[in-house]
Short mmCIF file of C-alpha atoms and ligand atoms in Angstrom, two decimals:
data_model
loop_
_atom_site.label_atom_id
_atom_site.label_comp_id
_atom_site.label_asym_id
_atom_site.label_seq_id
_atom_site.Cartn_x
_atom_site.Cartn_y
_atom_site.Cartn_z
CA MET A 223 -30.42 17.35 -33.75
CA LYS A 224 -29.16 19.83 -31.17
CA LYS A 225 -28.16 18.35 -27.81
CA LEU A 226 -30.47 20.47 -25.60
CA GLU A 227 -33.48 21.00 -27.88
CA ASN A 228 -36.58 22.07 -25.89
CA LYS A 229 -34.69 21.98 -22.59
CA VAL A 230 -34.70 24.73 -19.93
CA ALA A 231 -31.62 25.55 -17.85
CA ILE A 232 -30.87 27.69 -14.81
CA ILE A 233 -27.27 28.91 -14.58
CA THR A 234 -26.16 30.61 -11.35
CA GLY A 235 -23.10 32.81 -11.53
CA GLY A 236 -24.58 33.36 -14.98
CA ALA A 237 -23.00 36.78 -15.47
CA GLY A 238 -19.53 35.41 -14.70
CA SER A 239 -16.92 33.92 -16.98
CA ILE A 240 -17.78 30.19 -16.94
CA GLY A 241 -21.52 30.84 -16.45
CA GLN A 242 -21.92 33.14 -19.43
CA ILE A 243 -19.93 31.00 -21.84
CA THR A 244 -21.89 27.93 -20.74
CA ALA A 245 -25.09 29.87 -21.39
CA GLN A 246 -23.89 30.65 -24.91
CA LEU A 247 -23.16 26.97 -25.58
CA PHE A 248 -26.51 25.87 -24.12
CA LEU A 249 -28.34 28.41 -26.32
CA GLU A 250 -26.47 27.19 -29.41
CA GLU A 251 -27.61 23.67 -28.52
CA GLY A 252 -31.27 24.74 -28.43
CA ALA A 253 -31.87 25.39 -24.72
CA ARG A 254 -33.70 28.25 -23.06
CA VAL A 255 -31.65 29.73 -20.24
CA MET A 256 -32.28 31.67 -17.02
CA LEU A 257 -29.16 33.50 -15.86
CA VAL A 258 -28.92 34.10 -12.10
CA ASP A 259 -26.34 36.38 -10.50
CA LEU A 260 -25.83 38.94 -7.78
CA ASN A 261 -24.67 41.55 -10.24
CA GLU A 262 -27.71 42.94 -12.11
CA ASP A 263 -25.72 45.27 -14.43
CA ALA A 264 -23.57 42.36 -15.52
CA LEU A 265 -26.69 40.22 -16.00
CA GLN A 266 -28.25 42.87 -18.26
CA GLN A 267 -25.08 43.07 -20.29
CA ALA A 268 -24.84 39.27 -20.55
CA VAL A 269 -28.43 39.03 -21.79
CA ARG A 270 -27.73 41.79 -24.34
CA GLU A 271 -24.62 39.99 -25.57
CA LEU A 272 -26.27 36.57 -25.74
CA GLY A 273 -29.37 38.08 -27.36
CA GLY A 274 -32.74 36.65 -28.34
CA GLU A 275 -35.92 35.47 -26.64
CA ASN A 276 -34.40 32.34 -25.16
CA VAL A 277 -32.32 33.96 -22.45
CA LYS A 278 -33.63 35.85 -19.42
CA TYR A 279 -32.21 36.82 -16.05
CA SER A 280 -33.16 36.87 -12.40
CA ALA A 281 -30.99 38.89 -10.00
CA ALA A 282 -30.48 36.94 -6.78
CA ASP A 283 -28.13 36.24 -3.91
CA VAL A 284 -27.81 32.45 -4.00
CA SER A 285 -27.13 32.34 -0.25
CA LYS A 286 -30.62 33.71 0.60
CA SER A 287 -33.51 31.27 0.43
CA GLU A 288 -36.10 33.89 -0.57
CA ASP A 289 -33.90 34.89 -3.52
CA VAL A 290 -33.46 31.24 -4.51
CA ARG A 291 -37.22 30.66 -4.43
CA ARG A 292 -37.61 33.78 -6.58
CA TYR A 293 -35.23 32.63 -9.33
CA VAL A 294 -36.83 29.18 -9.40
CA ASP A 295 -40.32 30.70 -9.70
CA ALA A 296 -39.12 33.19 -12.33
CA THR A 297 -37.78 30.32 -14.44
CA VAL A 298 -40.97 28.30 -14.27
CA LYS A 299 -43.01 31.44 -15.05
CA ALA A 300 -40.81 32.40 -18.03
CA PHE A 301 -40.14 28.99 -19.55
CA GLY A 302 -42.67 26.59 -17.95
CA LYS A 303 -40.23 24.01 -16.54
CA ILE A 304 -36.65 23.22 -15.42
CA ASP A 305 -34.55 20.42 -16.97
CA MET A 306 -30.98 21.46 -16.12
CA PHE A 307 -29.40 23.32 -13.24
CA PHE A 308 -25.80 24.58 -13.42
CA ASN A 309 -25.20 25.36 -9.74
CA ASN A 310 -22.15 27.51 -10.41
CA ALA A 311 -22.07 30.80 -8.46
CA GLY A 312 -18.98 31.05 -6.30
CA ILE A 313 -16.45 33.35 -4.68
CA GLU A 314 -12.76 32.78 -3.99
CA GLY A 315 -12.38 34.57 -0.64
CA VAL A 316 -8.96 35.95 0.29
CA VAL A 317 -5.43 34.53 0.31
CA LYS A 318 -4.25 34.08 3.92
CA PRO A 319 -3.10 31.18 6.11
CA ILE A 320 -5.75 29.68 8.40
CA THR A 321 -4.24 31.41 11.43
CA GLU A 322 -4.79 34.82 9.80
CA TYR A 323 -7.92 34.07 7.76
CA PRO A 324 -10.73 36.53 8.65
CA GLU A 325 -13.64 34.69 10.25
CA ASP A 326 -16.24 36.86 8.50
CA MET A 327 -14.71 35.99 5.11
CA PHE A 328 -14.79 32.28 5.99
CA ASP A 329 -18.52 32.66 6.77
CA LYS A 330 -19.12 34.51 3.50
CA VAL A 331 -17.37 31.91 1.34
CA ILE A 332 -19.28 29.11 3.05
CA ALA A 333 -22.58 31.03 2.68
CA VAL A 334 -22.19 31.49 -1.09
CA ASN A 335 -20.31 28.33 -2.13
CA VAL A 336 -21.89 25.81 0.25
CA LYS A 337 -25.25 27.12 1.44
CA GLY A 338 -25.92 28.67 -1.97
CA ALA A 339 -25.30 25.33 -3.70
CA TRP A 340 -27.44 23.45 -1.16
CA LEU A 341 -30.32 25.97 -1.32
CA GLY A 342 -30.26 25.82 -5.10
CA ILE A 343 -30.72 22.05 -5.11
CA LYS A 344 -33.30 22.27 -2.30
CA HIS A 345 -35.55 24.63 -4.25
CA VAL A 346 -34.84 23.51 -7.83
CA LEU A 347 -35.43 19.78 -7.27
CA PRO A 348 -39.19 19.99 -6.55
CA GLN A 349 -39.69 21.94 -9.81
CA MET A 350 -37.27 19.93 -11.96
CA ASN A 351 -38.55 17.45 -14.52
CA ASN A 352 -37.81 13.77 -13.97
CA GLY A 353 -34.71 12.91 -16.00
CA GLY A 354 -33.10 16.30 -15.34
CA SER A 355 -29.44 17.06 -14.72
CA ILE A 356 -27.73 19.09 -11.99
CA ILE A 357 -24.10 20.14 -12.38
CA ASN A 358 -22.27 21.71 -9.42
CA SER A 359 -19.17 23.86 -9.79
CA SER A 360 -16.55 22.56 -7.44
CA SER A 361 -12.85 22.87 -8.28
CA ILE A 362 -9.58 21.02 -8.09
CA ALA A 363 -9.74 22.74 -4.68
CA GLY A 364 -12.57 20.30 -3.92
CA ILE A 365 -10.20 17.33 -4.42
CA ASN A 366 -6.78 18.54 -3.18
CA GLY A 367 -5.49 20.83 -0.46
CA SER A 368 -3.30 23.89 -1.08
CA PRO A 369 -2.04 26.63 1.20
CA ASN A 370 -3.70 29.98 2.01
CA VAL A 371 -7.19 29.43 0.55
CA SER A 372 -8.72 27.35 3.35
CA ALA A 373 -12.28 28.71 3.10
CA TYR A 374 -12.38 28.05 -0.65
CA ILE A 375 -10.87 24.55 -0.23
CA THR A 376 -13.36 23.73 2.55
CA SER A 377 -16.30 25.03 0.54
CA LYS A 378 -15.40 23.16 -2.65
CA HIS A 379 -14.95 19.87 -0.73
CA ALA A 380 -18.41 20.46 0.79
CA VAL A 381 -19.86 20.80 -2.71
CA VAL A 382 -18.83 17.16 -3.29
CA GLY A 383 -20.83 16.12 -0.21
CA ILE A 384 -23.91 18.00 -1.37
CA MET A 385 -23.53 16.50 -4.85
CA ARG A 386 -23.24 12.92 -3.56
CA ALA A 387 -26.17 13.26 -1.16
CA ALA A 388 -28.37 14.80 -3.85
CA ALA A 389 -27.35 12.19 -6.45
CA VAL A 390 -28.68 9.40 -4.25
CA GLU A 391 -31.85 11.28 -3.25
CA ALA A 392 -32.69 12.32 -6.82
CA ALA A 393 -31.89 9.02 -8.56
CA PRO A 394 -35.40 7.53 -8.15
CA ARG A 395 -36.62 10.39 -10.37
CA LYS A 396 -33.78 9.71 -12.87
CA ILE A 397 -32.35 13.12 -12.05
CA ARG A 398 -28.55 13.04 -12.26
CA VAL A 399 -26.23 15.12 -10.08
CA ASN A 400 -22.49 15.57 -10.75
CA SER A 401 -19.73 18.06 -9.97
CA VAL A 402 -17.03 19.61 -12.14
CA HIS A 403 -13.51 20.20 -10.83
CA PRO A 404 -11.46 22.61 -12.94
CA SER A 405 -7.86 23.53 -12.30
CA PRO A 406 -7.18 27.28 -12.65
CA VAL A 407 -9.24 28.83 -15.44
CA ASP A 408 -7.88 31.79 -17.37
CA ASN A 409 -10.23 34.50 -16.11
CA GLN A 410 -10.80 37.23 -13.52
CA MET A 411 -11.16 34.87 -10.54
CA MET A 412 -7.60 33.62 -11.12
CA ARG A 413 -6.32 37.21 -11.65
CA SER A 414 -7.63 37.98 -8.16
CA LEU A 415 -6.03 34.85 -6.64
CA GLU A 416 -2.69 35.44 -8.45
CA GLU A 417 -2.59 38.95 -6.99
CA GLY A 418 -3.29 37.43 -3.55
CA PHE A 419 -0.55 34.78 -3.94
CA ALA A 420 2.08 37.31 -5.11
CA PRO A 421 1.00 40.96 -4.67
CA GLY A 422 2.26 43.05 -7.60
CA GLN A 423 3.64 39.94 -9.36
CA ALA A 424 0.50 38.27 -10.65
CA GLU A 425 2.05 37.37 -14.01
CA ALA A 426 4.92 35.50 -12.29
CA ALA A 427 2.43 33.71 -10.02
CA LYS A 428 0.51 32.60 -13.11
CA LYS A 429 3.67 31.20 -14.75
CA GLU A 430 4.56 29.33 -11.57
CA LEU A 431 1.11 27.79 -11.36
CA GLU A 432 1.14 26.86 -15.04
CA ASN A 433 4.43 25.02 -14.48
CA THR A 434 2.66 22.72 -11.99
CA ILE A 435 0.13 21.60 -14.63
CA PRO A 436 1.32 18.70 -16.84
CA LEU A 437 -0.43 20.15 -19.92
CA GLY A 438 1.37 23.43 -19.17
CA ARG A 439 -1.47 25.96 -19.09
CA TYR A 440 -4.67 27.11 -17.42
CA ALA A 441 -8.06 25.85 -18.66
CA GLU A 442 -10.13 28.06 -20.95
CA PRO A 443 -13.71 28.79 -19.77
CA GLU A 444 -15.02 27.19 -23.02
CA GLU A 445 -13.40 23.89 -22.03
CA ILE A 446 -15.33 23.86 -18.75
CA ALA A 447 -18.54 24.75 -20.62
CA GLN A 448 -18.07 21.76 -22.94
CA LEU A 449 -17.82 19.40 -19.95
CA VAL A 450 -20.93 20.99 -18.41
CA LEU A 451 -22.77 20.53 -21.72
CA PHE A 452 -21.81 16.83 -21.75
CA LEU A 453 -23.12 16.40 -18.18
CA ALA A 454 -26.30 18.35 -18.95
CA SER A 455 -27.12 16.40 -22.10
CA ASP A 456 -28.33 12.83 -22.56
CA ASP A 457 -24.82 11.90 -23.77
CA SER A 458 -24.03 11.39 -20.06
CA ARG A 459 -27.33 9.63 -19.24
CA PHE A 460 -25.75 6.90 -17.05
CA ILE A 461 -23.37 9.24 -15.17
CA THR A 462 -24.43 10.41 -11.73
CA GLY A 463 -22.74 11.06 -8.38
CA THR A 464 -19.35 11.69 -10.01
CA THR A 465 -16.55 14.20 -9.57
CA GLN A 466 -15.47 15.22 -13.09
CA VAL A 467 -11.90 16.50 -12.99
CA ILE A 468 -10.80 18.86 -15.79
CA ASP A 469 -7.29 19.91 -14.84
CA GLY A 470 -4.67 19.24 -17.51
CA GLY A 471 -3.30 16.42 -15.35
CA LEU A 472 -2.70 18.57 -12.23
CA SER A 473 -4.22 16.13 -9.73
CA VAL A 474 -2.52 12.91 -10.90
CA GLN A 475 0.94 13.98 -9.76
N1 NAD B 148 -11.81 30.62 -12.31
C1 NAD B 148 -11.27 29.50 -11.88
O1 NAD B 148 -10.04 29.33 -11.95
C2 NAD B 148 -12.12 28.39 -11.31
C3 NAD B 148 -11.52 27.13 -11.12
C4 NAD B 148 -12.30 26.12 -10.56
C5 NAD B 148 -13.60 26.35 -10.21
N2 NAD B 148 -14.14 27.58 -10.40
C6 NAD B 148 -15.54 27.78 -9.97
O2 NAD B 148 -16.33 28.04 -11.10
C7 NAD B 148 -17.46 28.85 -10.73
C8 NAD B 148 -17.57 30.05 -11.68
O3 NAD B 148 -16.43 30.85 -11.52
P1 NAD B 148 -15.85 31.81 -12.66
O4 NAD B 148 -14.46 31.37 -12.91
O5 NAD B 148 -16.80 31.94 -13.79
O6 NAD B 148 -15.75 33.16 -11.80
P2 NAD B 148 -16.56 34.54 -11.96
O7 NAD B 148 -16.15 35.36 -10.79
O8 NAD B 148 -16.36 35.09 -13.32
O9 NAD B 148 -18.08 34.09 -11.81
C9 NAD B 148 -18.71 33.88 -10.57
C10 NAD B 148 -20.05 34.59 -10.61
O10 NAD B 148 -20.76 34.28 -9.40
C11 NAD B 148 -21.46 35.46 -9.02
N3 NAD B 148 -21.77 35.44 -7.58
C12 NAD B 148 -20.90 35.61 -6.55
N4 NAD B 148 -21.58 35.58 -5.40
C13 NAD B 148 -22.89 35.40 -5.71
C14 NAD B 148 -24.07 35.29 -4.92
N5 NAD B 148 -24.05 35.38 -3.57
N6 NAD B 148 -25.25 35.11 -5.56
C15 NAD B 148 -25.29 35.04 -6.91
N7 NAD B 148 -24.20 35.14 -7.71
C16 NAD B 148 -23.01 35.31 -7.10
C17 NAD B 148 -20.50 36.61 -9.37
O11 NAD B 148 -21.19 37.84 -9.46
C18 NAD B 148 -19.91 36.13 -10.68
O12 NAD B 148 -20.63 36.63 -11.79
C19 NAD B 148 -17.22 29.26 -9.27
O13 NAD B 148 -17.99 28.42 -8.42
C20 NAD B 148 -15.74 28.99 -9.07
O14 NAD B 148 -15.42 28.74 -7.74
C21 NAD B 148 -13.43 28.60 -10.95
#
């Protein structure tokens, strides 16, 4: 028996690295999936690559409530229900100390990573089946501080607050809400941050970061997807309100 047979999922940031690979895993486990992203070309390509009748897309800006309502309605129209919500869209902002951090970029990171996550839960919950599962993408940046990415750190800590509040509010309907907290993942978002940490020396910045991780490497997007699958499926049926760290030991030091 597949783990997500007959289940319907929404994945925001669905055209991105972690979102798309999670969609692939969900489809393999029998789910039907609505991909949501800002980038329509990337969404079309993702749907082509994933293939089949069980994946569709809805282009949306997760920070705008009318767009959020639209992707929720599109999911119910296409697949009839919602069982799982991977609340995953996010942006990294820029690399600058707080004193030099552009205020408009701070607002943008908060709009996407915080308001987007909150709006998603606000509009998905009324349409979600009892017994559903919501998984929020936070980060190790939602547990620890680190220099020069204050908007991202602030936003990913806020995701924990949204997760905890929603876990308590949704529990009477047996809907579970958790967050995932990866250390650096080997993909484009980290390439952008490495370039910000050490302009022109991204490879050296990567090596330095890897040396801070007890298991000695970045996470692979597939490894995050496997944790999300566990939280989405009934294998985690008594887990709610938790911060699931997946960081190769980074945060225990
Ligand atoms: N890459 C990492 O090292 C890492 C580590 C920890 C946590 N995360 C978190 O995981 C999540 C997924 O990141 P990823 O690594 O797959 O990066 P990614 O950049 O590949 O994916 C993010 C996706 O979100 C989409 N997006 C951005 N703004 C949007 C908006 N306003 N509305 C809708 N979609 C929007 C982007 O178009 C992109 O496809 C993010 O929340 C990120 O903060 C990433």
